[in-house]
mmCIF file of C-alpha atoms in Angstrom:
data_model
loop_
_atom_site.group_PDB
_atom_site.id
_atom_site.type_symbol
_atom_site.label_atom_id
_atom_site.label_comp_id
_atom_site.label_asym_id
_atom_site.label_seq_id
_atom_site.Cartn_x
_atom_site.Cartn_y
_atom_site.Cartn_z
ATOM 1 C CA GLY A 1 0.000 0.000 0.000
ATOM 2 C CA GLN A 2 0.927 3.650 -0.291
ATOM 3 C CA GLN A 3 3.436 4.455 2.426
ATOM 4 C CA VAL A 4 3.827 8.153 1.722
ATOM 5 C CA MET A 5 0.793 10.197 0.794
ATOM 6 C CA GLN A 6 1.126 13.294 -1.324
ATOM 7 C CA ILE A 7 -1.495 15.876 -2.225
ATOM 8 C CA PRO A 8 -2.764 17.333 -4.421
ATOM 9 C CA GLN A 9 -2.254 15.012 -7.363
ATOM 10 C CA TYR A 10 -2.667 17.866 -9.847
ATOM 11 C CA GLN A 11 -2.344 21.638 -9.526
ATOM 12 C CA HIS A 12 -2.944 24.225 -12.228
ATOM 13 C CA VAL A 13 -1.854 27.779 -11.502
ATOM 14 C CA GLN A 14 -1.429 31.018 -13.354
ATOM 15 C CA GLU A 15 2.130 32.237 -13.669
ATOM 16 C CA GLY A 16 2.955 34.339 -10.620
ATOM 17 C CA GLU A 17 0.673 32.443 -8.258
ATOM 18 C CA ASP A 18 2.048 30.385 -5.397
ATOM 19 C CA PHE A 19 2.013 26.588 -5.226
ATOM 20 C CA THR A 20 2.248 24.104 -2.362
ATOM 21 C CA THR A 21 2.420 20.323 -2.275
ATOM 22 C CA TYR A 22 2.108 18.293 0.905
ATOM 23 C CA CYS A 23 3.586 14.981 1.887
ATOM 24 C CA ASN A 24 2.452 12.831 4.808
ATOM 25 C CA SER A 25 3.588 9.547 6.321
ATOM 26 C CA SER A 26 1.854 7.417 8.939
ATOM 27 C CA THR A 27 5.204 6.606 10.506
ATOM 28 C CA THR A 28 8.293 8.627 11.339
ATOM 29 C CA LEU A 29 10.684 9.207 8.479
ATOM 30 C CA SER A 30 14.438 9.129 8.883
ATOM 31 C CA ASN A 31 14.631 11.983 6.398
ATOM 32 C CA ILE A 32 12.767 13.313 3.408
ATOM 33 C CA GLN A 33 13.959 14.037 -0.087
ATOM 34 C CA TRP A 34 12.278 16.018 -2.844
ATOM 35 C CA TYR A 35 12.602 15.344 -6.557
ATOM 36 C CA LYS A 36 11.373 17.112 -9.677
ATOM 37 C CA GLN A 37 10.495 15.364 -12.915
ATOM 38 C CA ARG A 38 10.098 17.516 -15.992
ATOM 39 C CA PRO A 39 7.703 16.259 -18.690
ATOM 40 C CA GLY A 40 9.436 13.470 -20.591
ATOM 41 C CA GLY A 41 12.352 13.449 -18.169
ATOM 42 C CA HIS A 42 13.489 11.522 -15.152
ATOM 43 C CA PRO A 43 13.307 12.530 -11.475
ATOM 44 C CA VAL A 44 16.068 14.883 -10.377
ATOM 45 C CA PHE A 45 17.040 15.401 -6.758
ATOM 46 C CA LEU A 46 16.212 18.816 -5.335
ATOM 47 C CA ILE A 47 16.908 18.739 -1.619
ATOM 48 C CA GLN A 48 17.028 16.637 1.545
ATOM 49 C CA LEU A 49 15.665 17.468 4.986
ATOM 50 C CA VAL A 50 16.907 15.619 8.039
ATOM 51 C CA LYS A 51 16.112 17.481 11.243
ATOM 52 C CA SER A 52 12.767 17.858 12.941
ATOM 53 C CA GLY A 53 11.227 21.211 12.006
ATOM 54 C CA GLU A 54 13.903 21.911 9.426
ATOM 55 C CA VAL A 55 13.289 24.573 6.784
ATOM 56 C CA LYS A 56 15.417 24.995 3.692
ATOM 57 C CA LYS A 57 15.151 27.460 0.829
ATOM 58 C CA GLN A 58 16.272 27.328 -2.775
ATOM 59 C CA LYS A 59 15.471 30.659 -4.406
ATOM 60 C CA ARG A 60 11.658 30.650 -4.727
ATOM 61 C CA LEU A 61 11.304 27.126 -3.263
ATOM 62 C CA THR A 62 10.800 26.563 0.460
ATOM 63 C CA PHE A 63 10.937 23.071 1.944
ATOM 64 C CA GLN A 64 9.731 22.163 5.423
ATOM 65 C CA PHE A 65 10.004 19.013 7.533
ATOM 66 C CA GLY A 66 7.451 18.583 10.287
ATOM 67 C CA GLU A 67 8.279 18.500 13.973
ATOM 68 C CA ALA A 68 7.231 14.866 14.212
ATOM 69 C CA LYS A 69 9.133 14.017 11.016
ATOM 70 C CA LYS A 70 5.955 12.611 9.506
ATOM 71 C CA ASN A 71 5.107 15.348 7.069
ATOM 72 C CA SER A 72 6.746 17.760 4.714
ATOM 73 C CA SER A 73 5.823 20.491 2.276
ATOM 74 C CA LEU A 74 7.235 22.241 -0.748
ATOM 75 C CA HIS A 75 6.123 25.790 -1.427
ATOM 76 C CA ILE A 76 6.927 27.700 -4.608
ATOM 77 C CA THR A 77 6.490 31.462 -4.534
ATOM 78 C CA ALA A 78 5.482 33.267 -7.722
ATOM 79 C CA THR A 79 5.528 30.292 -10.050
ATOM 80 C CA GLN A 80 7.156 30.497 -13.455
ATOM 81 C CA THR A 81 6.611 28.355 -16.535
ATOM 82 C CA THR A 82 9.968 26.713 -15.827
ATOM 83 C CA ASP A 83 8.456 25.251 -12.646
ATOM 84 C CA VAL A 84 6.257 22.923 -14.696
ATOM 85 C CA GLY A 85 6.722 19.269 -13.806
ATOM 86 C CA THR A 86 5.892 16.652 -11.231
ATOM 87 C CA TYR A 87 7.229 17.070 -7.714
ATOM 88 C CA PHE A 88 7.822 13.953 -5.634
ATOM 89 C CA CYS A 89 8.588 13.584 -1.980
ATOM 90 C CA ALA A 90 10.421 10.469 -0.835
ATOM 91 C CA GLY A 91 11.402 9.190 2.563
ATOM 92 C CA TYR A 92 13.383 6.467 4.226
ATOM 93 C CA LYS A 93 11.987 4.699 7.235
ATOM 94 C CA GLY A 94 14.201 3.323 9.936
ATOM 95 C CA SER A 95 17.913 3.619 10.391
ATOM 96 C CA THR A 96 19.220 1.520 7.538
ATOM 97 C CA LEU A 97 19.557 2.174 3.860
ATOM 98 C CA GLY A 98 16.638 0.512 2.204
ATOM 99 C CA ARG A 99 13.501 1.213 0.263
ATOM 100 C CA LEU A 100 12.956 4.878 -0.521
ATOM 101 C CA TYR A 101 9.227 5.449 -0.353
ATOM 102 C CA PHE A 102 7.994 7.872 -2.993
ATOM 103 C CA GLY A 103 4.775 9.806 -2.861
ATOM 104 C CA ARG A 104 2.579 9.733 -5.967
ATOM 105 C CA GLY A 105 3.743 13.185 -6.908
ATOM 106 C CA THR A 106 2.024 16.478 -7.642
ATOM 107 C CA GLN A 107 1.845 17.444 -11.285
ATOM 108 C CA LEU A 108 2.173 21.216 -11.616
ATOM 109 C CA THR A 109 0.946 23.075 -14.685
ATOM 110 C CA VAL A 110 1.675 26.777 -14.996
ATOM 111 C CA TRP A 111 -0.328 28.933 -17.411
ATOM 112 C CA PRO A 112 1.548 31.897 -18.858
ATOM 113 C CA GLY B 1 30.191 7.281 -16.976
ATOM 114 C CA ALA B 2 28.865 10.641 -15.972
ATOM 115 C CA GLY B 3 25.397 9.403 -15.143
ATOM 116 C CA VAL B 4 23.182 6.356 -14.877
ATOM 117 C CA SER B 5 22.823 4.694 -18.257
ATOM 118 C CA GLN B 6 19.888 2.519 -19.234
ATOM 119 C CA SER B 7 19.366 0.460 -22.346
ATOM 120 C CA PRO B 8 17.452 0.120 -24.484
ATOM 121 C CA SER B 9 15.716 3.494 -24.283
ATOM 122 C CA ASN B 10 12.663 2.032 -25.962
ATOM 123 C CA LYS B 11 11.487 -1.537 -26.287
ATOM 124 C CA VAL B 12 8.418 -2.826 -28.090
ATOM 125 C CA THR B 13 7.686 -6.487 -27.602
ATOM 126 C CA GLU B 14 4.885 -8.913 -28.222
ATOM 127 C CA LYS B 15 2.871 -10.303 -25.386
ATOM 128 C CA GLY B 16 4.439 -13.494 -24.090
ATOM 129 C CA LYS B 17 8.008 -12.618 -25.029
ATOM 130 C CA ASP B 18 10.817 -12.147 -22.511
ATOM 131 C CA VAL B 19 12.674 -8.837 -22.195
ATOM 132 C CA GLU B 20 15.890 -7.742 -20.516
ATOM 133 C CA LEU B 21 16.490 -4.212 -19.348
ATOM 134 C CA ARG B 22 19.963 -3.051 -18.473
ATOM 135 C CA CYS B 23 21.246 -0.453 -16.044
ATOM 136 C CA ASP B 24 24.775 0.922 -15.710
ATOM 137 C CA PRO B 25 25.003 2.874 -12.442
ATOM 138 C CA ILE B 26 27.338 5.721 -11.659
ATOM 139 C CA SER B 27 30.805 4.389 -10.933
ATOM 140 C CA GLY B 28 31.304 3.838 -7.208
ATOM 141 C CA HIS B 29 27.602 3.804 -6.349
ATOM 142 C CA THR B 30 26.929 0.659 -4.370
ATOM 143 C CA ALA B 31 23.153 1.008 -4.070
ATOM 144 C CA LEU B 32 20.998 0.413 -7.135
ATOM 145 C CA TYR B 33 17.233 0.728 -7.437
ATOM 146 C CA TRP B 34 14.616 -0.269 -9.985
ATOM 147 C CA TYR B 35 11.330 1.625 -10.160
ATOM 148 C CA ARG B 36 8.404 1.421 -12.562
ATOM 149 C CA GLN B 37 6.359 4.395 -13.676
ATOM 150 C CA SER B 38 3.133 4.013 -15.589
ATOM 151 C CA LEU B 39 1.761 6.910 -17.628
ATOM 152 C CA GLY B 40 0.955 9.808 -15.335
ATOM 153 C CA GLN B 41 1.575 7.710 -12.245
ATOM 154 C CA GLY B 42 4.064 7.787 -9.408
ATOM 155 C CA LEU B 43 7.138 5.678 -8.860
ATOM 156 C CA GLU B 44 6.477 2.051 -8.002
ATOM 157 C CA PHE B 45 9.386 0.444 -6.162
ATOM 158 C CA LEU B 46 10.488 -2.885 -7.606
ATOM 159 C CA ILE B 47 13.801 -3.891 -6.030
ATOM 160 C CA TYR B 48 17.010 -2.498 -4.676
ATOM 161 C CA PHE B 49 20.553 -3.843 -4.482
ATOM 162 C CA GLN B 50 23.272 -3.161 -1.976
ATOM 163 C CA GLY B 51 26.340 -4.410 -3.771
ATOM 164 C CA ASN B 52 25.297 -7.616 -5.500
ATOM 165 C CA SER B 53 22.692 -8.627 -2.969
ATOM 166 C CA ALA B 54 19.041 -7.636 -2.962
ATOM 167 C CA PRO B 55 17.828 -7.146 0.632
ATOM 168 C CA ASP B 56 14.375 -6.106 -0.523
ATOM 169 C CA LYS B 57 12.664 -7.885 -3.411
ATOM 170 C CA SER B 58 9.164 -7.325 -2.098
ATOM 171 C CA GLY B 59 8.253 -4.816 -4.779
ATOM 172 C CA LEU B 60 8.541 -7.238 -7.684
ATOM 173 C CA PRO B 61 4.956 -7.569 -9.044
ATOM 174 C CA SER B 62 5.116 -11.292 -9.804
ATOM 175 C CA ASP B 63 7.490 -14.207 -10.263
ATOM 176 C CA ARG B 64 7.777 -13.202 -13.926
ATOM 177 C CA PHE B 65 10.046 -10.394 -12.759
ATOM 178 C CA SER B 66 13.617 -10.980 -11.672
ATOM 179 C CA ALA B 67 16.742 -8.887 -11.351
ATOM 180 C CA GLU B 68 20.390 -9.442 -10.803
ATOM 181 C CA ARG B 69 23.478 -7.373 -10.331
ATOM 182 C CA THR B 70 26.999 -8.517 -10.999
ATOM 183 C CA GLY B 71 30.346 -7.103 -9.977
ATOM 184 C CA GLY B 72 28.590 -4.506 -7.879
ATOM 185 C CA SER B 73 27.884 -2.614 -11.055
ATOM 186 C CA VAL B 74 25.608 -3.481 -13.970
ATOM 187 C CA SER B 75 22.093 -4.690 -13.224
ATOM 188 C CA THR B 76 19.606 -6.502 -15.434
ATOM 189 C CA LEU B 77 15.856 -6.562 -14.912
ATOM 190 C CA THR B 78 14.216 -9.484 -16.696
ATOM 191 C CA ILE B 79 10.513 -9.791 -17.387
ATOM 192 C CA GLN B 80 9.378 -13.186 -18.599
ATOM 193 C CA ARG B 81 6.208 -13.839 -20.596
ATOM 194 C CA THR B 82 5.411 -10.129 -20.801
ATOM 195 C CA GLN B 83 1.844 -8.953 -20.391
ATOM 196 C CA GLN B 84 0.227 -5.728 -21.579
ATOM 197 C CA GLU B 85 0.023 -4.449 -18.005
ATOM 198 C CA ASP B 86 3.833 -4.557 -17.892
ATOM 199 C CA SER B 87 3.919 -1.577 -20.275
ATOM 200 C CA ALA B 88 5.560 1.298 -18.419
ATOM 201 C CA VAL B 89 8.786 3.247 -18.075
ATOM 202 C CA TYR B 90 11.324 1.313 -16.049
ATOM 203 C CA LEU B 91 13.658 3.617 -14.170
ATOM 204 C CA CYS B 92 16.969 2.673 -12.632
ATOM 205 C CA ALA B 93 18.690 4.783 -9.994
ATOM 206 C CA SER B 94 21.918 4.529 -8.058
ATOM 207 C CA SER B 95 23.312 6.134 -4.944
ATOM 208 C CA LEU B 96 26.317 6.063 -2.672
ATOM 209 C CA VAL B 97 26.253 3.984 0.476
ATOM 210 C CA ARG B 98 24.366 5.774 3.188
ATOM 211 C CA LEU B 99 26.605 7.648 5.579
ATOM 212 C CA ILE B 100 26.646 6.355 9.136
ATOM 213 C CA THR B 101 26.609 9.805 10.737
ATOM 214 C CA GLY B 102 23.274 11.369 11.473
ATOM 215 C CA ALA B 103 20.392 10.516 9.193
ATOM 216 C CA GLU B 104 21.882 11.681 5.940
ATOM 217 C CA ASN B 105 21.131 9.578 2.934
ATOM 218 C CA SER B 106 22.648 9.968 -0.476
ATOM 219 C CA PRO B 107 20.192 11.104 -3.123
ATOM 220 C CA LEU B 108 19.169 8.835 -5.959
ATOM 221 C CA HIS B 109 20.508 9.540 -9.427
ATOM 222 C CA PHE B 110 18.076 8.310 -12.046
ATOM 223 C CA GLY B 111 18.700 7.126 -15.569
ATOM 224 C CA ASN B 112 16.489 8.189 -18.474
ATOM 225 C CA GLY B 113 14.520 4.975 -18.247
ATOM 226 C CA THR B 114 13.447 2.249 -20.642
ATOM 227 C CA ARG B 115 10.000 2.699 -22.152
ATOM 228 C CA LEU B 116 8.523 -0.779 -22.502
ATOM 229 C CA THR B 117 5.500 -1.332 -24.700
ATOM 230 C CA VAL B 118 3.899 -4.750 -24.794
ATOM 231 C CA THR B 119 1.591 -5.239 -27.780
#
Protein backbone atom coordinates (compact mmCIF):
# COMPACT_ATOMS: atom_id res chain seq x y z
CA GLY A 1 0.00 0.00 0.00
CA GLN A 2 0.93 3.65 -0.29
CA GLN A 3 3.44 4.45 2.43
CA VAL A 4 3.83 8.15 1.72
CA MET A 5 0.79 10.20 0.79
CA GLN A 6 1.13 13.29 -1.32
CA ILE A 7 -1.49 15.88 -2.23
CA PRO A 8 -2.76 17.33 -4.42
CA GLN A 9 -2.25 15.01 -7.36
CA TYR A 10 -2.67 17.87 -9.85
CA GLN A 11 -2.34 21.64 -9.53
CA HIS A 12 -2.94 24.22 -12.23
CA VAL A 13 -1.85 27.78 -11.50
CA GLN A 14 -1.43 31.02 -13.35
CA GLU A 15 2.13 32.24 -13.67
CA GLY A 16 2.95 34.34 -10.62
CA GLU A 17 0.67 32.44 -8.26
CA ASP A 18 2.05 30.39 -5.40
CA PHE A 19 2.01 26.59 -5.23
CA THR A 20 2.25 24.10 -2.36
CA THR A 21 2.42 20.32 -2.28
CA TYR A 22 2.11 18.29 0.91
CA CYS A 23 3.59 14.98 1.89
CA ASN A 24 2.45 12.83 4.81
CA SER A 25 3.59 9.55 6.32
CA SER A 26 1.85 7.42 8.94
CA THR A 27 5.20 6.61 10.51
CA THR A 28 8.29 8.63 11.34
CA LEU A 29 10.68 9.21 8.48
CA SER A 30 14.44 9.13 8.88
CA ASN A 31 14.63 11.98 6.40
CA ILE A 32 12.77 13.31 3.41
CA GLN A 33 13.96 14.04 -0.09
CA TRP A 34 12.28 16.02 -2.84
CA TYR A 35 12.60 15.34 -6.56
CA LYS A 36 11.37 17.11 -9.68
CA GLN A 37 10.49 15.36 -12.92
CA ARG A 38 10.10 17.52 -15.99
CA PRO A 39 7.70 16.26 -18.69
CA GLY A 40 9.44 13.47 -20.59
CA GLY A 41 12.35 13.45 -18.17
CA HIS A 42 13.49 11.52 -15.15
CA PRO A 43 13.31 12.53 -11.48
CA VAL A 44 16.07 14.88 -10.38
CA PHE A 45 17.04 15.40 -6.76
CA LEU A 46 16.21 18.82 -5.33
CA ILE A 47 16.91 18.74 -1.62
CA GLN A 48 17.03 16.64 1.54
CA LEU A 49 15.66 17.47 4.99
CA VAL A 50 16.91 15.62 8.04
CA LYS A 51 16.11 17.48 11.24
CA SER A 52 12.77 17.86 12.94
CA GLY A 53 11.23 21.21 12.01
CA GLU A 54 13.90 21.91 9.43
CA VAL A 55 13.29 24.57 6.78
CA LYS A 56 15.42 25.00 3.69
CA LYS A 57 15.15 27.46 0.83
CA GLN A 58 16.27 27.33 -2.77
CA LYS A 59 15.47 30.66 -4.41
CA ARG A 60 11.66 30.65 -4.73
CA LEU A 61 11.30 27.13 -3.26
CA THR A 62 10.80 26.56 0.46
CA PHE A 63 10.94 23.07 1.94
CA GLN A 64 9.73 22.16 5.42
CA PHE A 65 10.00 19.01 7.53
CA GLY A 66 7.45 18.58 10.29
CA GLU A 67 8.28 18.50 13.97
CA ALA A 68 7.23 14.87 14.21
CA LYS A 69 9.13 14.02 11.02
CA LYS A 70 5.96 12.61 9.51
CA ASN A 71 5.11 15.35 7.07
CA SER A 72 6.75 17.76 4.71
CA SER A 73 5.82 20.49 2.28
CA LEU A 74 7.23 22.24 -0.75
CA HIS A 75 6.12 25.79 -1.43
CA ILE A 76 6.93 27.70 -4.61
CA THR A 77 6.49 31.46 -4.53
CA ALA A 78 5.48 33.27 -7.72
CA THR A 79 5.53 30.29 -10.05
CA GLN A 80 7.16 30.50 -13.45
CA THR A 81 6.61 28.36 -16.54
CA THR A 82 9.97 26.71 -15.83
CA ASP A 83 8.46 25.25 -12.65
CA VAL A 84 6.26 22.92 -14.70
CA GLY A 85 6.72 19.27 -13.81
CA THR A 86 5.89 16.65 -11.23
CA TYR A 87 7.23 17.07 -7.71
CA PHE A 88 7.82 13.95 -5.63
CA CYS A 89 8.59 13.58 -1.98
CA ALA A 90 10.42 10.47 -0.83
CA GLY A 91 11.40 9.19 2.56
CA TYR A 92 13.38 6.47 4.23
CA LYS A 93 11.99 4.70 7.24
CA GLY A 94 14.20 3.32 9.94
CA SER A 95 17.91 3.62 10.39
CA THR A 96 19.22 1.52 7.54
CA LEU A 97 19.56 2.17 3.86
CA GLY A 98 16.64 0.51 2.20
CA ARG A 99 13.50 1.21 0.26
CA LEU A 100 12.96 4.88 -0.52
CA TYR A 101 9.23 5.45 -0.35
CA PHE A 102 7.99 7.87 -2.99
CA GLY A 103 4.78 9.81 -2.86
CA ARG A 104 2.58 9.73 -5.97
CA GLY A 105 3.74 13.18 -6.91
CA THR A 106 2.02 16.48 -7.64
CA GLN A 107 1.84 17.44 -11.29
CA LEU A 108 2.17 21.22 -11.62
CA THR A 109 0.95 23.07 -14.69
CA VAL A 110 1.68 26.78 -15.00
CA TRP A 111 -0.33 28.93 -17.41
CA PRO A 112 1.55 31.90 -18.86
CA GLY B 1 30.19 7.28 -16.98
CA ALA B 2 28.87 10.64 -15.97
CA GLY B 3 25.40 9.40 -15.14
CA VAL B 4 23.18 6.36 -14.88
CA SER B 5 22.82 4.69 -18.26
CA GLN B 6 19.89 2.52 -19.23
CA SER B 7 19.37 0.46 -22.35
CA PRO B 8 17.45 0.12 -24.48
CA SER B 9 15.72 3.49 -24.28
CA ASN B 10 12.66 2.03 -25.96
CA LYS B 11 11.49 -1.54 -26.29
CA VAL B 12 8.42 -2.83 -28.09
CA THR B 13 7.69 -6.49 -27.60
CA GLU B 14 4.89 -8.91 -28.22
CA LYS B 15 2.87 -10.30 -25.39
CA GLY B 16 4.44 -13.49 -24.09
CA LYS B 17 8.01 -12.62 -25.03
CA ASP B 18 10.82 -12.15 -22.51
CA VAL B 19 12.67 -8.84 -22.19
CA GLU B 20 15.89 -7.74 -20.52
CA LEU B 21 16.49 -4.21 -19.35
CA ARG B 22 19.96 -3.05 -18.47
CA CYS B 23 21.25 -0.45 -16.04
CA ASP B 24 24.77 0.92 -15.71
CA PRO B 25 25.00 2.87 -12.44
CA ILE B 26 27.34 5.72 -11.66
CA SER B 27 30.81 4.39 -10.93
CA GLY B 28 31.30 3.84 -7.21
CA HIS B 29 27.60 3.80 -6.35
CA THR B 30 26.93 0.66 -4.37
CA ALA B 31 23.15 1.01 -4.07
CA LEU B 32 21.00 0.41 -7.13
CA TYR B 33 17.23 0.73 -7.44
CA TRP B 34 14.62 -0.27 -9.99
CA TYR B 35 11.33 1.62 -10.16
CA ARG B 36 8.40 1.42 -12.56
CA GLN B 37 6.36 4.40 -13.68
CA SER B 38 3.13 4.01 -15.59
CA LEU B 39 1.76 6.91 -17.63
CA GLY B 40 0.96 9.81 -15.33
CA GLN B 41 1.57 7.71 -12.24
CA GLY B 42 4.06 7.79 -9.41
CA LEU B 43 7.14 5.68 -8.86
CA GLU B 44 6.48 2.05 -8.00
CA PHE B 45 9.39 0.44 -6.16
CA LEU B 46 10.49 -2.89 -7.61
CA ILE B 47 13.80 -3.89 -6.03
CA TYR B 48 17.01 -2.50 -4.68
CA PHE B 49 20.55 -3.84 -4.48
CA GLN B 50 23.27 -3.16 -1.98
CA GLY B 51 26.34 -4.41 -3.77
CA ASN B 52 25.30 -7.62 -5.50
CA SER B 53 22.69 -8.63 -2.97
CA ALA B 54 19.04 -7.64 -2.96
CA PRO B 55 17.83 -7.15 0.63
CA ASP B 56 14.38 -6.11 -0.52
CA LYS B 57 12.66 -7.88 -3.41
CA SER B 58 9.16 -7.33 -2.10
CA GLY B 59 8.25 -4.82 -4.78
CA LEU B 60 8.54 -7.24 -7.68
CA PRO B 61 4.96 -7.57 -9.04
CA SER B 62 5.12 -11.29 -9.80
CA ASP B 63 7.49 -14.21 -10.26
CA ARG B 64 7.78 -13.20 -13.93
CA PHE B 65 10.05 -10.39 -12.76
CA SER B 66 13.62 -10.98 -11.67
CA ALA B 67 16.74 -8.89 -11.35
CA GLU B 68 20.39 -9.44 -10.80
CA ARG B 69 23.48 -7.37 -10.33
CA THR B 70 27.00 -8.52 -11.00
CA GLY B 71 30.35 -7.10 -9.98
CA GLY B 72 28.59 -4.51 -7.88
CA SER B 73 27.88 -2.61 -11.05
CA VAL B 74 25.61 -3.48 -13.97
CA SER B 75 22.09 -4.69 -13.22
CA THR B 76 19.61 -6.50 -15.43
CA LEU B 77 15.86 -6.56 -14.91
CA THR B 78 14.22 -9.48 -16.70
CA ILE B 79 10.51 -9.79 -17.39
CA GLN B 80 9.38 -13.19 -18.60
CA ARG B 81 6.21 -13.84 -20.60
CA THR B 82 5.41 -10.13 -20.80
CA GLN B 83 1.84 -8.95 -20.39
CA GLN B 84 0.23 -5.73 -21.58
CA GLU B 85 0.02 -4.45 -18.00
CA ASP B 86 3.83 -4.56 -17.89
CA SER B 87 3.92 -1.58 -20.27
CA ALA B 88 5.56 1.30 -18.42
CA VAL B 89 8.79 3.25 -18.08
CA TYR B 90 11.32 1.31 -16.05
CA LEU B 91 13.66 3.62 -14.17
CA CYS B 92 16.97 2.67 -12.63
CA ALA B 93 18.69 4.78 -9.99
CA SER B 94 21.92 4.53 -8.06
CA SER B 95 23.31 6.13 -4.94
CA LEU B 96 26.32 6.06 -2.67
CA VAL B 97 26.25 3.98 0.48
CA ARG B 98 24.37 5.77 3.19
CA LEU B 99 26.61 7.65 5.58
CA ILE B 100 26.65 6.36 9.14
CA THR B 101 26.61 9.81 10.74
CA GLY B 102 23.27 11.37 11.47
CA ALA B 103 20.39 10.52 9.19
CA GLU B 104 21.88 11.68 5.94
CA ASN B 105 21.13 9.58 2.93
CA SER B 106 22.65 9.97 -0.48
CA PRO B 107 20.19 11.10 -3.12
CA LEU B 108 19.17 8.83 -5.96
CA HIS B 109 20.51 9.54 -9.43
CA PHE B 110 18.08 8.31 -12.05
CA GLY B 111 18.70 7.13 -15.57
CA ASN B 112 16.49 8.19 -18.47
CA GLY B 113 14.52 4.98 -18.25
CA THR B 114 13.45 2.25 -20.64
CA ARG B 115 10.00 2.70 -22.15
CA LEU B 116 8.52 -0.78 -22.50
CA THR B 117 5.50 -1.33 -24.70
CA VAL B 118 3.90 -4.75 -24.79
CA THR B 119 1.59 -5.24 -27.78
